[in-house]
Amino acid sequence: MVQLTLGTKRTALALYGVLLVLPTLVLGGLHWRQLVIDHETMLAVVPSDAQDATRRLRDAIKSSLKELVEREEARPFYEYRAAYFPPGNIGGEVNFLPSPLKVGPTPRGILGWFSYTAGDTTTGRLPRVILGSRQSGAKEEEIKNAITYAALDIQRSETRMGTMPSLFSRLFNTRDDSLTLPVLALNLADENDQGCVADELPVLRRLQHEKRPIYLSKFLLHFYRETDGTPRLVASREVTIDGDTRLSSASLCLAKLRSNVLIRQGFLIDPNWLFRELPAAKAASVLRLSQQFVPMDATADPLAANLESFSIHPVRDLGFSTKDPRNEVYGEIKVAVNVKELESRFRTQSVRFLGVAAMLIVSLATGLILLLRSVNRDLEAARRTENFVAAVTHELRTPVSAIKLYGEMLQDGWVDDPDKLKEYYRRIVRETGRLETLVENVLEKSQLGQRGTAPEPDDLNAVVESLASSLSSLAPDGVLDIAFEYGDDLPLVMLIPEGVRSIVSNLVENARKYARVPTDDPNAEPLLVKTHMLAGNVVLDVMDRGPGIPHSERTKIFDAFYRIGNEKTRTARGTGLGLHLVALQSAAMGARVAVLDRKGGGSVFRITFETARQG
Ligand code: ADP
């Protein structure tokens, strides 16, 4: 039996482990590992990702700037004035159109345009400044001054260095926008000198098929800071037009083209746009969660301070020339690695995983407990059935062999003594009675499950009294070992007389088996069957002075076929059905059964009945 118990338990546990615990652990472990690996991989790629993102951000800023510059590059040189003469034939009169720079909106990123002719000796001639139709109010004057200053600065440095940009421009990076001689001459004339231009119409018309090349250089970008530190971004290009002697006779207003002309024109880029607005806007679309945009002049971010970061230096990276090398690093913006989001995401995932793991552990533990309980229950049932089979076999074999023995002895005429004959007959009857009880017990149990006799109000004392004499007569060795005590004025209780009889006989029979009253001691206390009121209920007690029932066995003894101890070591005969029948009969009457310690030693089997309702 022990072997069976251990083996079955081990098999059940092994199956549980292999089929449920092991796969759960393996899957859980793999999932956790994947979680950690993913997190580490993500952390590992964060810096290179950030580096990539920095490159992308720089490229995005660069392409926006390039777009702006290319748009300006496509602009014909003659638009850099208040009014211009569009290419085409010259009719009866000369009509100048207002320049789109003057009347159109200033594009985002541009503060204004400038243009001047190199070597223009006209006294006090300042560079032409065009601001477009922007609505910037008070700032307008400041911007105008800045543009003038920038243009003059270029002019000054050119004079100082004595460069020959015309030659340089013509060789490299130039574009040829040929125009007819009159269109060129008109666009170089002073727009205010319309009268003079009108006088020259015949000359111009005559020359209107003469094409002249114009060389336009690319825009060069330059960065510098004013003495008060204000940043300035200038884009400038050169326009060179070769002089033409055919105009030597024309009046002064068209005379510029007599010799080579060099025009310097350009525009001022808005530093606030390039250093702040553009990077911030691009960062919003280019950077990811794990990358943080640190704008120019950002006050030290405590988070960014600990993190790796990658810089963009717009001046240097976007191709601005600068005289002061310190200016190369002006306007630095950064992309910092921000692992906070990743860490918090990992934390959330871990908490979620641990939650699921905890739930699984609870489920597995509950499953294990339920499994063990069920295995124990099944093993217990198997043990009881085994005990029952052993007990019934034993119970059957003993009386059957006794009856057979006595019957054979009588049949063979071995016994002559009339006393002995009587004794043998008595024994045969007793053993037959025992067999009958056994069969009845088994029958009673099987019938109790089906029968549906309802309890009725009855007098408990009367039912017990009707049993008293037969119970007394069954005393072993013919010595009276039982006493009855009846409570006075007991109310009627709900009972089935047959059930009460079965209960009392079983309990008394048990007491006689397991708590036998010693016949050799005249002072020995008899078994006591007592009815009385207790806490408002009618109870029936069967008391003995036997060994009592250990606490650990008290719930089990009422189970079917349960017997205390081991079948091999037990001396008293039985099938483990007696107390089970007591419990079943009690339940059928709505009564409760309990076993208690008796004061002074022994047990009390107590049946508490339901009092019958009045009326
Ligand atoms: P059985 O008598 O056939 O073994 P029961 O269901 O009547 O089965 O009793 C269950 C067990 O309870 C018995 O094996 C016995 O060990 C124990 N028992 C029953 N009555 C008493 C008692 N009065 N005193 C001590 N032990 C008892």
XYZ file of C-alpha atoms and ligand atoms in Angstrom:
642
model
C 0.000 0.000 0.000
C 2.791 2.420 0.955
C 4.521 1.501 -2.279
C 1.367 2.166 -4.246
C 0.908 5.518 -2.485
C 4.463 6.652 -3.144
C 4.529 5.324 -6.702
C 1.210 6.858 -7.684
C 2.124 10.186 -6.138
C 5.491 10.180 -7.838
C 3.922 9.376 -11.218
C 1.294 12.075 -10.786
C 3.921 14.638 -9.775
C 6.232 13.625 -12.623
C 3.414 13.926 -15.165
C 2.373 17.256 -13.741
C 5.960 18.459 -13.860
C 6.603 17.260 -17.417
C 3.285 18.313 -18.915
C 2.681 21.596 -17.135
C 5.467 22.947 -14.952
C 8.347 22.253 -17.324
C 6.775 23.784 -20.468
C 5.623 26.793 -18.434
C 9.102 27.311 -17.004
C 10.795 26.844 -20.372
C 8.403 29.176 -22.171
C 8.593 31.732 -19.375
C 12.389 31.566 -19.342
C 12.607 31.937 -23.123
C 10.209 34.850 -23.116
C 12.143 36.614 -20.373
C 15.430 36.036 -22.173
C 13.986 37.458 -25.366
C 12.739 40.486 -23.457
C 16.182 41.143 -21.995
C 17.972 40.521 -25.313
C 15.585 42.857 -27.160
C 16.135 45.539 -24.558
C 19.904 45.182 -24.686
C 19.915 45.187 -28.485
C 17.817 48.318 -28.485
C 20.147 49.986 -25.984
C 23.167 48.924 -28.005
C 21.872 50.422 -31.225
C 20.729 53.627 -29.570
C 24.033 55.533 -30.000
C 24.518 54.508 -33.630
C 20.851 55.226 -34.234
C 21.345 58.661 -32.720
C 24.391 59.217 -34.903
C 22.328 58.280 -37.942
C 19.545 60.526 -36.793
C 22.024 63.408 -36.400
C 23.183 62.824 -39.937
C 19.599 62.750 -41.163
C 18.772 65.928 -39.265
C 21.812 67.695 -40.700
C 20.889 66.549 -44.214
C 17.311 67.712 -43.740
C 18.467 71.185 -42.647
C 20.973 71.269 -45.464
C 18.413 70.369 -48.103
C 16.011 73.065 -46.870
C 18.805 75.613 -47.125
C 19.811 74.295 -50.516
C 16.236 74.581 -51.733
C 16.135 78.190 -50.596
C 19.437 79.048 -52.266
C 18.542 77.254 -55.491
C 15.264 79.136 -55.668
C 17.246 82.372 -55.464
C 19.789 81.144 -57.967
C 17.051 80.660 -60.497
C 16.115 84.334 -60.148
C 17.318 86.529 -63.045
C 19.797 89.195 -62.005
C 17.544 92.066 -63.132
C 14.910 91.248 -60.511
C 17.220 92.701 -57.870
C 15.822 96.183 -58.440
C 12.573 98.044 -57.818
C 11.494 97.768 -61.485
C 12.913 95.812 -64.409
C 12.596 95.483 -68.135
C 11.544 91.933 -69.112
C 13.312 90.243 -72.031
C 11.521 90.871 -75.296
C 11.184 93.321 -78.131
C 11.167 97.049 -77.667
C 8.099 98.646 -79.119
C 6.947 102.259 -79.172
C 7.819 102.883 -75.582
C 9.777 101.332 -72.705
C 7.713 99.850 -69.871
C 9.337 98.777 -66.643
C 7.623 96.120 -64.469
C 7.743 96.149 -60.649
C 10.166 93.493 -59.379
C 8.625 90.427 -57.641
C 11.209 90.954 -54.868
C 9.687 94.287 -54.159
C 6.008 93.368 -54.355
C 5.950 89.655 -53.523
C 6.075 88.203 -50.012
C 9.547 87.688 -48.566
C 10.187 83.913 -48.563
C 10.594 82.237 -45.193
C 14.250 82.244 -44.169
C 15.178 85.415 -46.090
C 15.427 88.817 -44.455
C 15.966 90.867 -47.645
C 18.019 91.270 -50.830
C 20.803 93.588 -51.899
C 22.568 94.425 -55.117
C 25.337 96.826 -56.110
C 27.581 97.403 -59.042
C 31.260 97.095 -58.302
C 33.288 100.178 -58.984
C 30.160 102.322 -59.235
C 31.598 105.751 -58.814
C 28.314 107.554 -58.483
C 28.855 109.625 -55.362
C 27.404 108.265 -52.169
C 25.913 105.326 -54.043
C 24.730 102.804 -51.491
C 23.872 99.227 -52.324
C 20.280 98.726 -53.414
C 18.298 97.015 -50.636
C 14.955 95.312 -51.263
C 12.825 94.018 -48.431
C 9.759 92.623 -50.160
C 6.269 93.172 -48.872
C 6.898 91.785 -45.418
C 4.994 93.254 -42.476
C 7.733 93.565 -39.925
C 7.161 97.162 -38.847
C 9.787 98.531 -36.518
C 12.303 95.866 -37.433
C 12.304 96.911 -41.048
C 14.799 99.706 -40.557
C 17.116 97.458 -38.549
C 17.045 94.769 -41.252
C 17.641 97.333 -43.956
C 20.684 98.638 -42.101
C 21.988 95.136 -41.565
C 21.671 94.319 -45.258
C 23.346 97.552 -46.250
C 26.103 96.889 -43.794
C 26.592 93.366 -45.069
C 26.749 94.542 -48.661
C 29.188 97.302 -47.825
C 31.316 94.857 -45.899
C 31.634 92.640 -48.960
C 32.347 95.680 -51.060
C 35.061 96.833 -48.667
C 36.761 93.497 -48.432
C 36.785 93.153 -52.203
C 38.408 96.523 -52.598
C 40.908 95.662 -49.916
C 41.841 92.325 -51.359
C 41.787 93.614 -54.920
C 40.235 90.380 -56.157
C 39.134 89.914 -59.698
C 35.974 87.945 -59.096
C 34.800 88.425 -62.644
C 37.506 86.207 -64.016
C 37.083 83.695 -61.235
C 33.325 83.544 -61.678
C 33.561 83.098 -65.373
C 35.828 80.100 -65.058
C 34.027 78.237 -62.346
C 30.463 77.537 -61.414
C 28.895 79.995 -63.752
C 25.739 80.019 -65.764
C 25.194 81.903 -68.975
C 21.876 83.748 -69.214
C 22.252 85.549 -72.520
C 20.082 88.596 -73.103
C 19.818 91.122 -75.934
C 21.921 94.214 -75.666
C 18.996 96.657 -75.233
C 17.390 94.534 -72.458
C 20.736 94.428 -70.679
C 21.309 98.141 -71.083
C 17.817 98.974 -69.860
C 18.128 96.758 -66.812
C 21.440 98.364 -65.937
C 20.031 101.877 -66.313
C 18.693 103.804 -63.383
C 15.000 103.065 -63.060
C 14.355 106.699 -62.171
C 15.893 107.984 -65.390
C 12.952 107.031 -67.648
C 13.160 110.208 -69.738
C 16.705 109.559 -70.913
C 15.782 105.959 -71.742
C 12.872 107.095 -73.904
C 15.209 109.348 -75.886
C 17.437 106.425 -76.727
C 14.647 104.224 -78.132
C 15.855 104.287 -81.750
C 19.338 103.147 -80.766
C 17.912 100.395 -78.642
C 15.567 99.167 -81.320
C 18.429 98.987 -83.738
C 20.419 96.787 -81.438
C 17.616 94.538 -80.353
C 18.923 91.406 -82.060
C 22.412 91.663 -80.569
C 22.759 88.982 -77.878
C 25.222 89.395 -75.019
C 26.269 86.690 -72.553
C 25.786 87.177 -68.797
C 27.744 85.140 -66.329
C 26.046 84.261 -63.059
C 28.094 82.666 -60.304
C 26.628 80.353 -57.679
C 25.732 81.878 -54.342
C 28.529 81.856 -51.793
C 27.518 81.624 -48.149
C 29.242 83.673 -45.512
C 28.796 83.919 -41.749
C 30.035 86.644 -39.424
C 29.042 88.376 -36.227
C 28.611 92.045 -35.708
C 30.508 93.771 -32.913
C 27.512 93.336 -30.602
C 27.535 89.614 -31.402
C 24.505 89.592 -33.746
C 24.923 86.707 -36.195
C 24.683 87.460 -39.905
C 24.253 84.977 -42.743
C 24.922 86.377 -46.202
C 24.540 84.701 -49.547
C 26.105 86.582 -52.444
C 26.758 86.010 -56.145
C 28.468 87.859 -58.964
C 26.955 88.805 -62.234
C 29.454 89.775 -64.947
C 28.539 91.272 -68.267
C 31.067 92.125 -70.922
C 31.172 95.746 -72.083
C 30.125 96.620 -75.614
C 31.494 99.508 -77.665
C 28.338 99.826 -79.750
C 26.847 101.688 -76.893
C 29.690 104.219 -76.652
C 27.606 106.833 -78.386
C 24.492 106.286 -76.213
C 23.601 108.698 -73.492
C 24.867 108.313 -70.021
C 21.838 106.372 -68.771
C 22.708 103.463 -71.049
C 26.415 103.940 -70.860
C 27.195 101.428 -68.134
C 27.766 98.714 -70.676
C 30.509 100.584 -72.443
C 32.922 98.732 -70.247
C 32.702 95.441 -68.319
C 30.137 95.389 -65.535
C 30.399 93.434 -62.313
C 27.306 93.255 -60.132
C 27.349 91.775 -56.684
C 23.954 90.707 -55.428
C 22.602 88.483 -52.689
C 20.391 88.167 -49.694
C 20.485 87.921 -45.938
C 19.364 84.653 -44.373
C 17.318 84.855 -41.177
C 19.562 83.401 -38.405
C 16.544 82.673 -36.242
C 15.138 80.502 -39.024
C 18.387 78.668 -39.780
C 19.615 78.143 -36.237
C 16.337 77.585 -34.413
C 13.071 77.217 -36.336
C 14.350 74.949 -39.104
C 16.295 72.490 -36.864
C 13.391 72.259 -34.396
C 10.891 71.581 -37.183
C 13.123 68.990 -38.843
C 13.980 67.330 -35.511
C 10.284 66.770 -34.837
C 9.968 64.678 -37.979
C 13.405 63.052 -38.101
C 14.140 62.036 -34.490
C 12.764 59.041 -32.651
C 11.602 58.540 -29.064
C 15.064 57.576 -27.905
C 16.609 60.722 -29.387
C 16.322 64.103 -27.823
C 16.784 67.359 -29.718
C 18.933 69.844 -27.802
C 18.457 73.283 -29.383
C 21.138 75.968 -29.648
C 21.999 77.643 -26.334
C 19.956 75.028 -24.391
C 20.556 75.436 -20.688
C 22.332 72.302 -19.468
C 19.741 69.587 -19.392
C 20.372 67.302 -16.386
C 19.267 64.369 -18.478
C 21.329 65.280 -21.505
C 24.391 65.865 -19.314
C 24.718 62.143 -18.617
C 24.006 61.029 -22.105
C 25.962 60.593 -25.216
C 25.219 63.318 -27.752
C 26.067 64.192 -31.341
C 26.534 67.745 -32.574
C 25.611 69.670 -35.671
C 27.503 72.920 -36.332
C 25.311 74.658 -38.896
C 27.942 77.250 -39.916
C 30.602 74.705 -40.740
C 28.361 71.795 -41.757
C 26.192 73.828 -44.131
C 29.129 75.334 -45.993
C 29.287 78.910 -44.714
C 32.676 80.560 -44.938
C 33.789 82.582 -41.955
C 36.830 84.650 -41.195
C 36.977 84.005 -37.483
C 37.536 80.261 -36.813
C 35.599 80.605 -33.538
C 32.509 81.316 -35.579
C 32.678 77.877 -37.162
C 31.138 76.294 -34.088
C 28.509 78.968 -33.614
C 24.913 77.780 -33.152
C 25.726 74.201 -32.181
C 22.670 71.972 -31.882
C 22.721 68.428 -30.535
C 20.965 65.125 -30.675
C 21.191 63.387 -27.302
C 20.546 59.732 -26.610
C 17.501 59.404 -24.447
C 17.246 55.933 -22.947
C 14.661 56.976 -20.366
C 11.777 55.968 -22.638
C 13.399 52.625 -23.447
C 14.099 51.930 -19.779
C 10.577 52.747 -18.759
C 9.195 50.619 -21.574
C 11.388 47.714 -20.417
C 10.209 48.280 -16.830
C 6.567 48.140 -17.894
C 7.191 44.972 -19.894
C 9.024 43.362 -16.954
C 6.229 44.206 -14.529
C 3.693 42.786 -16.955
C 5.812 39.631 -17.383
C 6.237 39.204 -13.624
C 2.495 39.644 -13.164
C 1.781 36.880 -15.646
C 4.518 34.720 -14.069
C 3.037 35.232 -10.594
C -0.394 34.292 -11.902
C 1.036 31.163 -13.533
C 2.833 30.184 -10.335
C -0.392 30.601 -8.355
C -2.289 28.535 -10.940
C 0.396 25.841 -10.985
C 0.523 25.716 -7.187
C -3.267 25.512 -6.996
C -3.225 22.812 -9.641
C -0.589 20.910 -7.692
C -2.559 21.120 -4.469
C -5.760 20.004 -6.192
C -3.910 17.168 -7.913
C -2.346 15.953 -4.677
C -5.688 16.179 -2.924
C -7.423 14.225 -5.606
C -4.638 11.627 -5.690
C -4.812 11.344 -1.911
C -8.565 10.987 -2.033
C -8.346 8.276 -4.667
C -5.599 6.507 -2.757
C -7.651 6.730 0.403
C -10.655 5.266 -1.391
C -8.457 2.494 -2.792
C -7.073 1.844 0.684
C -10.560 1.639 2.136
C -11.814 -0.694 -0.547
C -8.753 -2.854 0.012
C -9.428 -2.843 3.750
C -13.075 -3.621 3.110
C -12.308 -6.555 0.896
C -9.841 -7.876 3.475
C -12.325 -7.275 6.295
C -15.291 -8.795 4.493
C -13.217 -11.784 3.450
C -12.083 -12.199 7.022
C -15.554 -11.595 8.434
C -17.028 -14.108 6.043
C -14.367 -16.709 6.335
C -14.317 -16.907 10.132
C -18.054 -17.595 10.739
C -18.324 -19.777 7.639
C -15.434 -22.005 8.703
C -16.749 -22.093 12.294
C -20.235 -23.078 11.130
C -18.724 -25.660 8.806
C -16.554 -27.101 11.579
C -19.393 -27.341 14.110
C -21.787 -28.701 11.494
C -19.318 -31.458 10.449
C -18.645 -32.402 14.044
C -22.363 -32.712 14.683
C -22.952 -34.547 11.428
C -20.236 -37.076 12.144
C -21.714 -37.653 15.613
C -18.561 -36.641 17.459
C -20.423 -34.894 20.214
C -22.547 -36.861 22.661
C -22.582 -34.596 25.674
C -25.932 -32.748 25.587
C -24.337 -29.568 27.094
C -21.672 -29.569 24.405
C -24.285 -30.232 21.753
C -26.226 -27.218 22.967
C -23.086 -25.124 23.021
C -22.233 -26.076 19.426
C -25.726 -25.270 18.205
C -25.530 -21.944 20.026
C -22.208 -21.193 18.359
C -23.613 -22.062 14.922
C -26.544 -19.698 15.538
C -24.172 -16.950 16.798
C -21.891 -17.201 13.780
C -24.903 -17.235 11.464
C -26.103 -14.093 13.276
C -22.759 -12.472 12.676
C -22.950 -13.320 8.995
C -26.454 -11.938 8.897
C -25.358 -8.659 10.529
C -22.566 -8.317 8.020
C -24.864 -8.898 5.080
C -27.449 -6.553 6.574
C -24.867 -3.843 7.110
C -23.738 -4.037 3.515
C -27.349 -4.079 2.377
C -28.267 -1.197 4.671
C -25.474 0.907 3.265
C -26.464 0.249 -0.318
C -30.136 0.915 0.459
C -29.489 4.084 2.435
C -28.250 5.772 -0.695
C -31.596 5.188 -2.442
C -34.324 4.971 0.186
C -36.209 8.130 0.831
C -38.064 7.579 4.147
C -38.731 10.983 5.661
C -38.156 11.659 9.365
C -41.244 12.334 11.458
C -41.825 13.873 14.889
C -41.393 11.138 17.456
C -40.379 10.462 21.030
C -36.697 9.555 21.156
C -36.940 7.993 24.631
C -39.645 5.585 23.453
C -37.535 4.400 20.506
C -34.422 3.893 22.651
C -36.426 2.165 25.374
C -37.775 -0.338 22.851
C -34.168 -1.328 22.115
C -32.929 -1.547 25.687
C -33.778 -5.129 26.460
C -32.402 -6.635 23.252
C -29.175 -4.618 23.605
C -28.812 -5.758 27.226
C -29.384 -9.357 26.258
C -26.589 -9.245 23.701
C -24.045 -8.418 26.382
C -20.911 -10.535 25.942
C -20.418 -13.331 28.442
C -23.935 -12.642 29.716
C -22.735 -9.930 32.134
C -24.807 -6.748 31.995
C -22.476 -4.057 30.714
C -24.896 -1.325 29.684
C -27.019 1.333 31.409
C -29.743 3.672 30.056
C -30.578 7.202 31.192
C -33.580 9.020 29.819
C -34.046 12.798 29.963
C -37.354 14.074 31.310
C -39.920 15.874 29.210
C -37.956 15.761 26.017
C -39.726 17.433 23.133
C -40.533 15.434 20.052
C -37.743 15.237 17.535
C -37.538 14.464 13.840
C -36.509 10.802 13.567
C -36.827 7.530 11.715
C -37.186 4.722 14.330
C -35.303 2.236 12.159
C -32.451 4.767 11.807
C -32.251 5.364 15.573
C -32.194 1.624 16.157
C -29.409 1.131 13.679
C -27.431 4.011 15.197
C -27.754 2.813 18.792
C -26.989 -0.822 17.924
C -23.945 0.115 15.903
C -22.591 2.448 18.555
C -23.166 -0.074 21.341
C -21.669 -2.855 19.272
C -18.603 -0.686 18.593
C -18.276 0.164 22.285
C -18.388 -3.524 23.076
C -15.668 -4.189 20.486
C -13.311 -1.303 21.153
C -14.170 -0.202 24.731
C -15.189 -3.398 26.374
C -16.280 -3.196 30.010
C -14.012 -5.536 32.020
C -16.148 -8.350 33.503
C -13.679 -9.149 36.270
C -13.925 -5.676 37.843
C -17.158 -5.269 39.857
C -16.602 -1.453 39.996
C -16.225 -1.082 36.235
C -18.402 1.601 34.742
C -20.968 0.230 32.241
C -21.557 1.696 28.808
C -24.083 4.480 29.015
C -26.831 5.313 26.532
C -28.270 8.677 27.526
C -30.895 11.051 26.150
C -31.005 14.650 27.383
C -31.384 18.295 26.464
C -28.284 20.204 25.589
C -28.236 23.819 24.516
C -31.883 23.603 23.463
C -31.468 20.403 21.472
C -32.329 16.800 22.171
C -29.207 14.658 22.096
C -28.453 10.978 22.283
C -25.085 10.056 23.778
C -23.425 6.638 23.720
C -20.529 6.769 26.185
C -17.753 4.365 27.051
C -14.545 4.291 29.048
C -12.443 2.935 26.220
C -9.305 4.323 24.596
C -11.151 7.207 22.852
C -10.704 8.311 19.255
C -7.537 10.251 18.338
C -8.316 13.795 17.107
C -6.742 13.176 13.735
C -9.154 10.299 13.056
C -12.369 11.947 14.148
C -13.604 13.048 10.745
C -12.382 9.943 8.956
C -14.036 7.273 11.091
C -17.434 8.192 9.642
C -16.243 7.448 6.119
C -17.253 4.181 4.498
C -14.872 1.293 5.153
C -12.557 3.416 7.231
C -10.955 1.566 10.125
C -8.345 2.925 12.469
C -4.947 1.238 12.276
C -3.745 -1.561 10.086
C -5.773 -4.571 9.013
C -2.935 -6.905 10.020
C -2.461 -5.491 13.498
C -6.149 -4.979 14.342
C -7.699 -7.551 16.629
C -11.363 -6.553 16.564
C -13.346 -7.684 13.570
C -15.170 -5.185 11.447
C -15.731 -3.791 7.973
C -15.478 -0.050 8.609
C -19.170 0.302 7.852
C -20.652 0.758 11.339
C -19.912 4.446 11.902
C -20.502 5.233 8.246
C -24.023 3.831 8.648
C -24.427 5.921 11.813
C -23.476 9.046 9.851
C -25.784 8.157 6.940
C -28.725 7.423 9.241
C -28.168 10.666 11.142
C -28.028 12.664 7.920
C -31.258 11.000 6.741
C -32.995 12.327 9.882
C -31.389 15.772 9.666
C -29.413 15.000 12.837
C -25.724 15.740 13.435
C -23.190 13.201 14.637
C -19.960 13.950 16.499
C -17.414 12.135 18.565
C -16.041 13.810 21.713
C -13.654 13.050 24.522
C -15.420 11.799 27.615
C -14.481 13.442 30.884
C -12.387 10.952 32.854
C -11.474 8.962 29.700
C -13.316 7.254 26.872
C -15.514 8.537 24.089
C -18.908 10.090 23.665
C -20.700 9.539 20.349
C -23.293 12.284 20.214
C -26.292 12.537 17.892
C -28.002 15.945 18.027
C -31.589 15.747 16.726
C -33.737 18.389 15.181
C -36.625 19.362 17.392
C -39.986 18.867 15.691
C -41.885 22.075 14.977
C -45.040 22.597 16.956
C -48.286 22.328 15.020
P -15.570 -1.315 12.297
O -16.072 -1.414 13.678
O -16.218 -2.320 11.401
O -14.117 -1.341 12.215
P -16.714 1.314 12.398
O -17.079 2.272 11.309
O -17.801 0.894 13.294
O -15.995 0.108 11.719
O -15.610 2.000 13.256
C -14.497 2.668 12.649
C -13.301 2.639 13.576
O -13.536 3.504 14.685
C -13.029 1.310 14.176
O -12.128 0.569 13.376
C -12.423 1.621 15.509
O -11.019 1.664 15.420
C -12.924 3.000 15.848
N -13.970 2.969 16.925
C -15.313 2.847 16.733
N -15.957 2.948 17.898
C -15.010 3.097 18.865
C -15.038 3.252 20.302
N -16.190 3.223 20.969
N -13.862 3.402 20.946
C -12.694 3.405 20.285
N -12.590 3.282 18.930
C -13.737 3.121 18.236
